[in-house]
Amino acid sequence: MDFGLNEEQRAYMAAARAFADKALAPHAAGWDETAHFPVDVLKKAGEQGYLGLYVPEQWGGMGLGRLDSSLILEELCRGCTSTTAYMTIHNMATWMIASYGSDALRNTWCPRLVTGELLASYCLTEPNAGSDAANLRTSARREGDHFVLNGSKVFISGAGSTDVLVLMARTGGEGSKGISSFLVPATTPGISYGRKEQKMGWNSQPTRAVILEDVRVPASHLIGAEGEGFKIAMKGLDGGRINIATCSLGTAQAALEQAHRYLNTREQFGHTLGSFQALQFKLADMVTELVAARQMVHLAAWKLDQQDADATTYSAMAKRFATDVGFNVCNEALQIHGGYGYIREYPLERYLRDSRVHQILEGTNEIMRVIIARRMLLEGALDVIR
C-alpha cells in the first residue's frame, strides 16, 4: 500500500486551493448572508474542469478517479462549503448522464454541463420517500414516444435556478425495479417550483420543491433502460457519499486552520491560548480524528475506483464517520474561539451550519449504519473490515 500522493495529485490540489482562495473564500460569507447562488463563479469552476471531474474525457470531462476528485473537492471546500457541495451534486448528475445515457443524450447535454454553461439538479427525494427512496411515488406513464410525469420532489439543490433535472420516477410496479431515470429540461411545460427554502446552512445554493403536472418527456430522455433508475441512482449515491464526506473534510480542515491561528495569536492570562495544555490536547484530538476520517474517505474512494465489491459499504462507512468527525471538529473549533466563534465576524459559525447538513444528506447517518450492519451481520461479511 502507498498512502503517499503523487506529483499529479499534488498539482491538482494546489490548483484547486488557488481557485478556492481566489474565487470562493473571499465571497463565501457574503453569499451565505444574502443566499446568493454564484452562477458566474460556477462557470469559472467549469472552465477549470471542476464541474466534470469524473465525467469521461470523451464527453468533455476530466476523466479523473474518485480519489483524485476527492482531493480536489476537499481543497475547494476550504473556500466555500455550500458552493462546493453544489458542485458535487452537479458532478454526480452529469456523471449519471455520461455513464448511462444514450450517445444522443451525452452529445447533446454533457459538453454544456461540464463547462457550466448548463447546471444540473439531482431529483430523487420526495415528501414521503427520503431515505426510503425505493418507495417513491412520482409516476412516468408511457404515451407513444413520450413519458408523462406527475408527482413532486423535495429538498432539491439548485431547483429553480438550474437547467437540467436528473429525475427518478416510477414507470413500473412497486419497489426498486419499477423506477426509471430521466433527463428533464428544467423549463419543460408542467414543471413548477416551490418556494425557496430558508435553511440553516448551504445558503449559497437554493433548495426548492419540484412539482410535475403532466410533464411530457421524450422516451429518448431515459437515462439507462426502463427499470434501471434505482440502480443508477444508488450508483450515483456511492460517489455522492464520498463527495459529502469530502465536503466535511474540507470544512473541518478550514476550521482547524482557523483554530490553529487563533490559538497562536489570542492571549489570556499573559500567555497565548496555544500554551495551555488543555487546548493543546483538544487540538491534538481534532487533528487525529480528521486525519483518520480523511484516510477512510480516501480508502472508500480508492475502492470505488477499483470497483471493489465492498465499495458501497466503505462509502457508507466513510460518509458516516467523516461527516460526524467534520461536524465535531467544527464545533470544537468554534468552542476554542469562545464568544468570537459565535459571531459572523469569524467563519466558525458558518462552518458549523454548513457541515451539519452533511450528516443528513445522501442518506442519513442512521441509514449508513443500516447499510453497514446489513453487510456485516445479515450477509456475514465480517472480512470487510480487514
Coordinates of C-alpha atoms in Angstrom, one line a residue:
M1 CA 0.0 0.0 0.0
D2 CA 1.2 3.5 -0.9
F3 CA -0.5 6.2 1.1
G4 CA 1.5 9.0 -0.5
L5 CA 0.2 11.4 -3.1
N6 CA 2.0 11.6 -6.5
E7 CA 3.1 14.8 -8.2
E8 CA 0.0 15.0 -10.4
Q9 CA -2.3 14.7 -7.4
R10 CA -0.4 17.4 -5.5
A11 CA -0.7 19.6 -8.6
Y12 CA -4.5 19.1 -8.7
M13 CA -4.7 20.1 -5.0
A14 CA -2.5 23.2 -5.5
A15 CA -4.6 24.4 -8.4
A16 CA -7.9 23.8 -6.5
R17 CA -6.6 25.5 -3.4
A18 CA -5.6 28.5 -5.5
F19 CA -9.0 28.7 -7.1
A20 CA -10.7 28.3 -3.7
D21 CA -8.5 31.1 -2.2
K22 CA -9.2 33.5 -5.1
A23 CA -12.7 32.7 -6.3
L24 CA -14.6 31.2 -3.3
A25 CA -13.2 32.1 0.1
P26 CA -13.4 35.9 -0.3
H27 CA -17.1 35.7 -1.1
A28 CA -18.4 32.8 0.9
A29 CA -19.6 34.9 3.9
G30 CA -21.4 37.3 1.6
W31 CA -23.0 34.5 -0.4
D32 CA -24.2 32.9 2.8
E33 CA -25.6 36.1 4.2
T34 CA -27.5 37.1 1.0
A35 CA -28.3 33.5 -0.1
H36 CA -26.7 34.2 -3.4
F37 CA -26.2 31.4 -5.9
P38 CA -22.9 32.3 -7.7
V39 CA -23.7 31.0 -11.2
D40 CA -20.8 33.2 -12.6
V41 CA -18.3 31.5 -10.3
L42 CA -19.7 28.1 -11.1
K43 CA -19.0 28.8 -14.8
K44 CA -15.4 29.7 -13.9
A45 CA -15.2 26.4 -12.0
G46 CA -16.4 24.7 -15.1
E47 CA -13.6 26.3 -17.1
Q48 CA -11.2 24.7 -14.7
G49 CA -12.8 21.3 -15.1
Y50 CA -14.4 21.2 -11.7
L51 CA -17.9 20.5 -13.0
G52 CA -16.9 17.3 -14.8
L53 CA -14.3 15.8 -12.5
Y54 CA -15.1 12.2 -13.1
V55 CA -17.0 12.5 -16.3
P56 CA -15.1 10.6 -19.1
E57 CA -12.9 12.7 -21.3
Q58 CA -14.8 11.6 -24.4
W59 CA -17.8 13.5 -23.1
G60 CA -15.8 16.6 -22.1
G61 CA -14.9 15.8 -18.5
M62 CA -11.6 15.4 -16.8
G63 CA -12.0 11.7 -16.5
L64 CA -10.5 11.5 -13.0
G65 CA -11.0 8.8 -10.5
R66 CA -12.9 9.3 -7.3
L67 CA -9.8 9.6 -5.2
D68 CA -8.3 12.4 -7.3
S69 CA -11.7 14.1 -7.4
S70 CA -11.9 13.9 -3.6
L71 CA -8.6 15.6 -3.3
I72 CA -9.7 18.5 -5.4
L73 CA -13.1 18.8 -3.8
E74 CA -11.6 19.0 -0.3
E75 CA -9.5 21.9 -1.3
L76 CA -12.4 23.7 -2.9
C77 CA -14.5 23.2 0.2
R78 CA -11.9 25.1 2.2
G79 CA -13.1 28.1 0.2
C80 CA -16.9 27.6 0.4
T81 CA -18.6 24.5 1.6
S82 CA -22.0 25.3 0.3
T83 CA -20.9 26.2 -3.3
T84 CA -18.6 23.2 -3.5
A85 CA -21.3 20.9 -2.2
Y86 CA -23.5 22.1 -5.1
M87 CA -20.6 21.3 -7.5
T88 CA -20.6 17.7 -6.2
I89 CA -24.3 17.3 -6.9
H90 CA -23.8 18.7 -10.4
N91 CA -20.9 16.3 -10.9
M92 CA -23.0 13.4 -9.8
A93 CA -25.9 14.2 -12.1
T94 CA -23.6 14.9 -15.1
W95 CA -21.8 11.6 -14.4
M96 CA -25.1 9.7 -14.5
I97 CA -25.9 11.1 -17.9
A98 CA -22.4 10.4 -19.2
S99 CA -22.3 6.9 -17.8
Y100 CA -25.8 5.6 -18.6
G101 CA -27.4 8.0 -21.1
S102 CA -27.6 7.3 -24.8
D103 CA -24.9 8.8 -27.1
A104 CA -27.5 11.3 -28.3
L105 CA -28.1 12.5 -24.7
R106 CA -24.4 12.6 -24.0
N107 CA -23.6 14.5 -27.1
T108 CA -26.4 17.0 -26.6
W109 CA -26.0 17.7 -22.9
C110 CA -22.7 16.7 -21.5
P111 CA -20.5 19.3 -23.3
R112 CA -22.5 22.1 -21.9
L113 CA -22.9 20.6 -18.4
V114 CA -19.1 20.0 -17.9
T115 CA -18.4 23.7 -18.7
G116 CA -21.1 25.1 -16.5
E117 CA -23.0 26.6 -19.5
L118 CA -25.8 24.4 -18.1
L119 CA -26.3 23.4 -14.5
A120 CA -28.0 20.2 -13.2
S121 CA -30.1 19.1 -10.2
Y122 CA -30.5 15.6 -8.8
C123 CA -34.1 14.8 -8.1
L124 CA -34.7 11.7 -6.0
T125 CA -36.2 12.7 -2.6
E126 CA -39.9 13.0 -2.2
P127 CA -42.1 14.1 0.7
N128 CA -42.7 10.5 1.8
A129 CA -39.7 8.9 0.2
G130 CA -36.4 10.2 1.6
S131 CA -34.1 7.5 2.8
D132 CA -36.7 5.0 1.6
A133 CA -36.1 6.0 -2.0
A134 CA -37.4 2.7 -3.4
N135 CA -40.9 3.8 -2.2
L136 CA -41.0 7.0 -4.4
R137 CA -44.4 7.8 -6.0
T138 CA -43.6 10.2 -8.8
S139 CA -45.0 8.4 -11.9
A140 CA -44.0 8.2 -15.5
R141 CA -46.7 6.9 -17.8
R142 CA -45.7 5.9 -21.4
E143 CA -47.7 7.6 -24.1
G144 CA -46.3 6.7 -27.5
D145 CA -42.8 8.1 -27.8
H146 CA -43.1 10.2 -24.6
F147 CA -43.4 9.6 -20.9
V148 CA -45.9 11.8 -18.9
L149 CA -44.6 12.6 -15.4
N150 CA -46.7 13.5 -12.4
G151 CA -45.6 13.9 -8.8
S152 CA -43.3 16.0 -6.7
K153 CA -39.7 16.1 -5.4
V154 CA -38.4 18.0 -2.3
F155 CA -35.2 19.4 -1.0
I156 CA -33.7 19.7 -4.5
S157 CA -30.5 21.6 -4.6
G158 CA -30.4 24.2 -7.3
A159 CA -34.0 23.7 -8.2
G160 CA -35.5 26.7 -9.9
S161 CA -32.0 28.0 -10.9
T162 CA -30.7 25.0 -12.9
D163 CA -31.3 23.9 -16.4
V164 CA -31.4 20.1 -16.2
L165 CA -33.2 17.7 -13.8
V166 CA -31.9 14.2 -13.5
L167 CA -35.1 12.7 -12.1
M168 CA -36.2 9.3 -10.9
A169 CA -39.8 8.3 -11.5
R170 CA -41.9 5.1 -11.4
T171 CA -42.5 3.5 -14.7
G172 CA -43.4 0.1 -13.4
G173 CA -44.7 -1.7 -10.3
E174 CA -43.8 -1.3 -6.7
G175 CA -40.3 -1.5 -5.4
S176 CA -36.9 -0.5 -6.8
K177 CA -37.3 -2.4 -10.1
G178 CA -40.2 -0.1 -11.1
I179 CA -38.1 3.0 -11.1
S180 CA -36.5 4.7 -14.1
S181 CA -34.2 7.7 -14.5
F182 CA -34.9 10.7 -16.9
L183 CA -33.2 13.8 -18.1
V184 CA -35.8 16.5 -17.9
P185 CA -35.1 20.1 -19.2
A186 CA -35.9 22.3 -16.2
T187 CA -38.3 24.6 -18.2
T188 CA -40.4 21.8 -19.6
P189 CA -44.1 22.8 -19.5
G190 CA -45.8 21.4 -16.5
I191 CA -42.9 21.9 -14.1
S192 CA -43.2 24.4 -11.3
Y193 CA -41.1 25.1 -8.3
G194 CA -41.9 25.6 -4.6
R195 CA -40.7 28.5 -2.5
K196 CA -37.0 28.9 -1.8
E197 CA -36.4 27.1 1.5
Q198 CA -34.9 29.1 4.4
K199 CA -32.1 26.9 5.6
M200 CA -29.7 26.7 8.5
G201 CA -26.8 26.4 6.1
W202 CA -25.9 25.7 2.5
N203 CA -27.2 29.2 1.7
S204 CA -25.3 29.8 -1.5
Q205 CA -27.4 27.2 -3.3
P206 CA -31.2 27.4 -3.5
T207 CA -33.3 24.5 -2.3
R208 CA -36.8 24.1 -3.6
A209 CA -39.5 21.5 -4.3
V210 CA -40.2 20.4 -7.9
I211 CA -43.8 19.9 -8.9
L212 CA -44.6 17.9 -12.1
E213 CA -48.0 18.1 -13.6
D214 CA -48.4 16.2 -16.9
V215 CA -44.8 16.8 -17.9
R216 CA -44.1 15.3 -21.3
V217 CA -40.6 13.9 -21.7
P218 CA -39.3 12.2 -24.8
A219 CA -38.7 8.5 -24.3
S220 CA -35.2 9.2 -25.7
H221 CA -34.5 11.1 -22.5
L222 CA -34.4 7.9 -20.4
I223 CA -31.1 7.5 -18.7
G224 CA -30.3 3.8 -19.0
A225 CA -33.0 1.3 -19.6
E226 CA -36.5 1.4 -18.2
G227 CA -36.5 -0.1 -14.7
E228 CA -32.8 0.7 -14.1
G229 CA -33.3 4.1 -12.5
F230 CA -32.9 3.0 -8.8
K231 CA -29.7 1.1 -9.6
I232 CA -28.3 4.1 -11.4
A233 CA -29.4 6.4 -8.6
M234 CA -27.7 4.2 -6.0
K235 CA -24.5 4.1 -8.1
G236 CA -24.6 7.8 -8.1
L237 CA -25.0 7.9 -4.4
D238 CA -21.9 5.7 -3.7
G239 CA -19.9 8.5 -5.2
G240 CA -22.2 11.2 -3.7
R241 CA -21.5 9.9 -0.2
I242 CA -17.8 10.1 -0.8
N243 CA -18.3 13.7 -2.1
I244 CA -20.3 14.7 1.0
A245 CA -17.8 13.1 3.3
T246 CA -15.1 15.1 1.4
C247 CA -17.0 18.3 1.9
S248 CA -16.9 17.6 5.7
L249 CA -13.1 17.1 5.5
G250 CA -12.5 20.4 3.7
T251 CA -14.8 22.3 6.0
A252 CA -13.2 20.7 9.1
Q253 CA -9.7 21.5 7.7
A254 CA -10.6 25.1 7.3
A255 CA -12.0 25.2 10.9
L256 CA -8.8 23.5 12.2
E257 CA -6.6 26.0 10.4
Q258 CA -8.6 28.9 11.8
A259 CA -8.4 27.5 15.3
H260 CA -4.7 27.0 15.0
R261 CA -4.2 30.7 14.0
Y262 CA -6.4 31.8 16.9
L263 CA -4.6 29.7 19.5
N264 CA -1.3 31.2 18.4
T265 CA -2.5 34.9 18.5
R266 CA -5.1 35.2 21.2
E267 CA -3.7 35.9 24.7
Q268 CA -5.2 35.3 28.1
F269 CA -3.6 35.5 31.5
G270 CA -0.4 36.7 29.9
H271 CA 0.0 33.7 27.5
T272 CA -1.2 32.7 24.1
L273 CA -4.1 30.2 24.3
G274 CA -1.9 27.7 22.5
S275 CA 0.4 27.5 25.5
F276 CA -2.3 25.9 27.7
Q277 CA -2.1 22.1 27.7
A278 CA -5.8 21.6 27.8
L279 CA -6.2 23.4 24.5
Q280 CA -3.2 21.6 23.0
F281 CA -4.8 18.3 23.8
K282 CA -8.1 19.5 22.2
L283 CA -6.3 20.4 19.0
A284 CA -4.4 17.1 19.0
D285 CA -7.7 15.2 19.2
M286 CA -9.2 17.3 16.4
V287 CA -6.2 16.7 14.1
T288 CA -6.1 12.9 14.9
E289 CA -9.8 12.4 14.2
L290 CA -9.6 14.5 11.0
V291 CA -6.6 12.5 9.7
A292 CA -8.4 9.2 10.5
A293 CA -11.6 10.4 8.6
R294 CA -9.5 11.5 5.6
Q295 CA -7.8 8.1 5.4
M296 CA -11.2 6.4 5.5
V297 CA -12.6 8.6 2.8
H298 CA -9.5 8.1 0.6
L299 CA -9.9 4.3 1.1
A300 CA -13.5 4.3 0.1
A301 CA -12.8 6.4 -3.0
W302 CA -10.0 4.0 -3.9
K303 CA -12.3 1.1 -3.6
L304 CA -14.9 2.8 -5.8
D305 CA -12.2 3.4 -8.4
Q306 CA -11.2 -0.3 -8.2
Q307 CA -14.9 -1.3 -8.5
D308 CA -14.4 -3.3 -5.3
A309 CA -17.3 -5.4 -4.2
D310 CA -17.4 -3.7 -0.9
A311 CA -17.3 -0.1 -2.3
T312 CA -20.9 0.6 -1.3
T313 CA -20.2 -0.4 2.3
Y314 CA -17.0 1.6 2.5
S315 CA -18.7 4.6 1.0
A316 CA -21.3 4.4 3.8
M317 CA -18.7 4.0 6.5
A318 CA -16.7 6.9 5.2
K319 CA -19.8 9.1 4.9
R320 CA -20.9 8.2 8.5
F321 CA -17.6 8.7 10.1
A322 CA -16.3 11.7 8.2
T323 CA -19.4 13.8 8.5
D324 CA -19.6 13.1 12.2
V325 CA -16.0 14.0 12.7
G326 CA -16.2 17.0 10.4
F327 CA -19.1 18.5 12.4
N328 CA -17.3 17.7 15.7
V329 CA -14.1 19.4 14.6
C330 CA -16.0 22.5 13.5
N331 CA -17.9 22.5 16.8
E332 CA -14.6 22.3 18.8
A333 CA -13.0 25.0 16.7
L334 CA -16.0 27.2 17.5
Q335 CA -15.6 26.4 21.2
I336 CA -11.9 27.4 21.1
H337 CA -12.9 30.8 19.8
G338 CA -15.3 31.3 22.7
G339 CA -17.8 34.1 22.1
Y340 CA -16.0 35.1 18.9
G341 CA -16.8 31.8 17.4
Y342 CA -20.5 32.6 17.7
I343 CA -20.4 35.8 15.7
R344 CA -20.2 36.2 12.0
E345 CA -17.0 38.2 12.0
Y346 CA -15.4 34.8 12.2
P347 CA -16.3 31.9 9.8
L348 CA -16.7 29.2 12.5
E349 CA -20.5 29.5 12.9
R350 CA -20.8 29.2 9.1
Y351 CA -18.6 26.2 9.0
L352 CA -20.8 24.6 11.8
R353 CA -24.0 25.4 10.0
D354 CA -22.8 24.2 6.6
S355 CA -21.3 20.9 7.9
R356 CA -24.4 19.9 9.9
V357 CA -26.4 19.0 6.9
H358 CA -23.7 16.5 5.7
Q359 CA -24.9 14.2 8.5
I360 CA -28.4 14.2 6.9
L361 CA -27.9 14.2 3.1
E362 CA -27.1 11.2 0.8
G363 CA -28.9 9.1 3.3
T364 CA -28.8 10.0 7.0
N365 CA -26.0 8.6 9.1
E366 CA -28.6 6.3 10.7
I367 CA -29.2 4.8 7.2
M368 CA -25.4 4.5 6.7
R369 CA -25.4 2.3 9.9
V370 CA -28.2 0.2 8.4
I371 CA -26.1 -0.4 5.2
I372 CA -23.0 -1.3 7.2
A373 CA -24.8 -3.5 9.7
R374 CA -26.7 -5.4 6.9
R375 CA -23.4 -6.1 5.2
M376 CA -21.7 -7.2 8.4
L377 CA -24.5 -9.2 10.1
L378 CA -27.1 -10.3 7.6
E379 CA -24.6 -11.1 4.8
G380 CA -21.9 -12.4 7.2
A381 CA -19.2 -10.3 5.5
L382 CA -17.1 -9.7 8.6
D383 CA -13.9 -9.8 6.5
V384 CA -14.8 -6.5 5.0
I385 CA -13.1 -4.9 8.0
R386 CA -9.7 -6.4 7.0

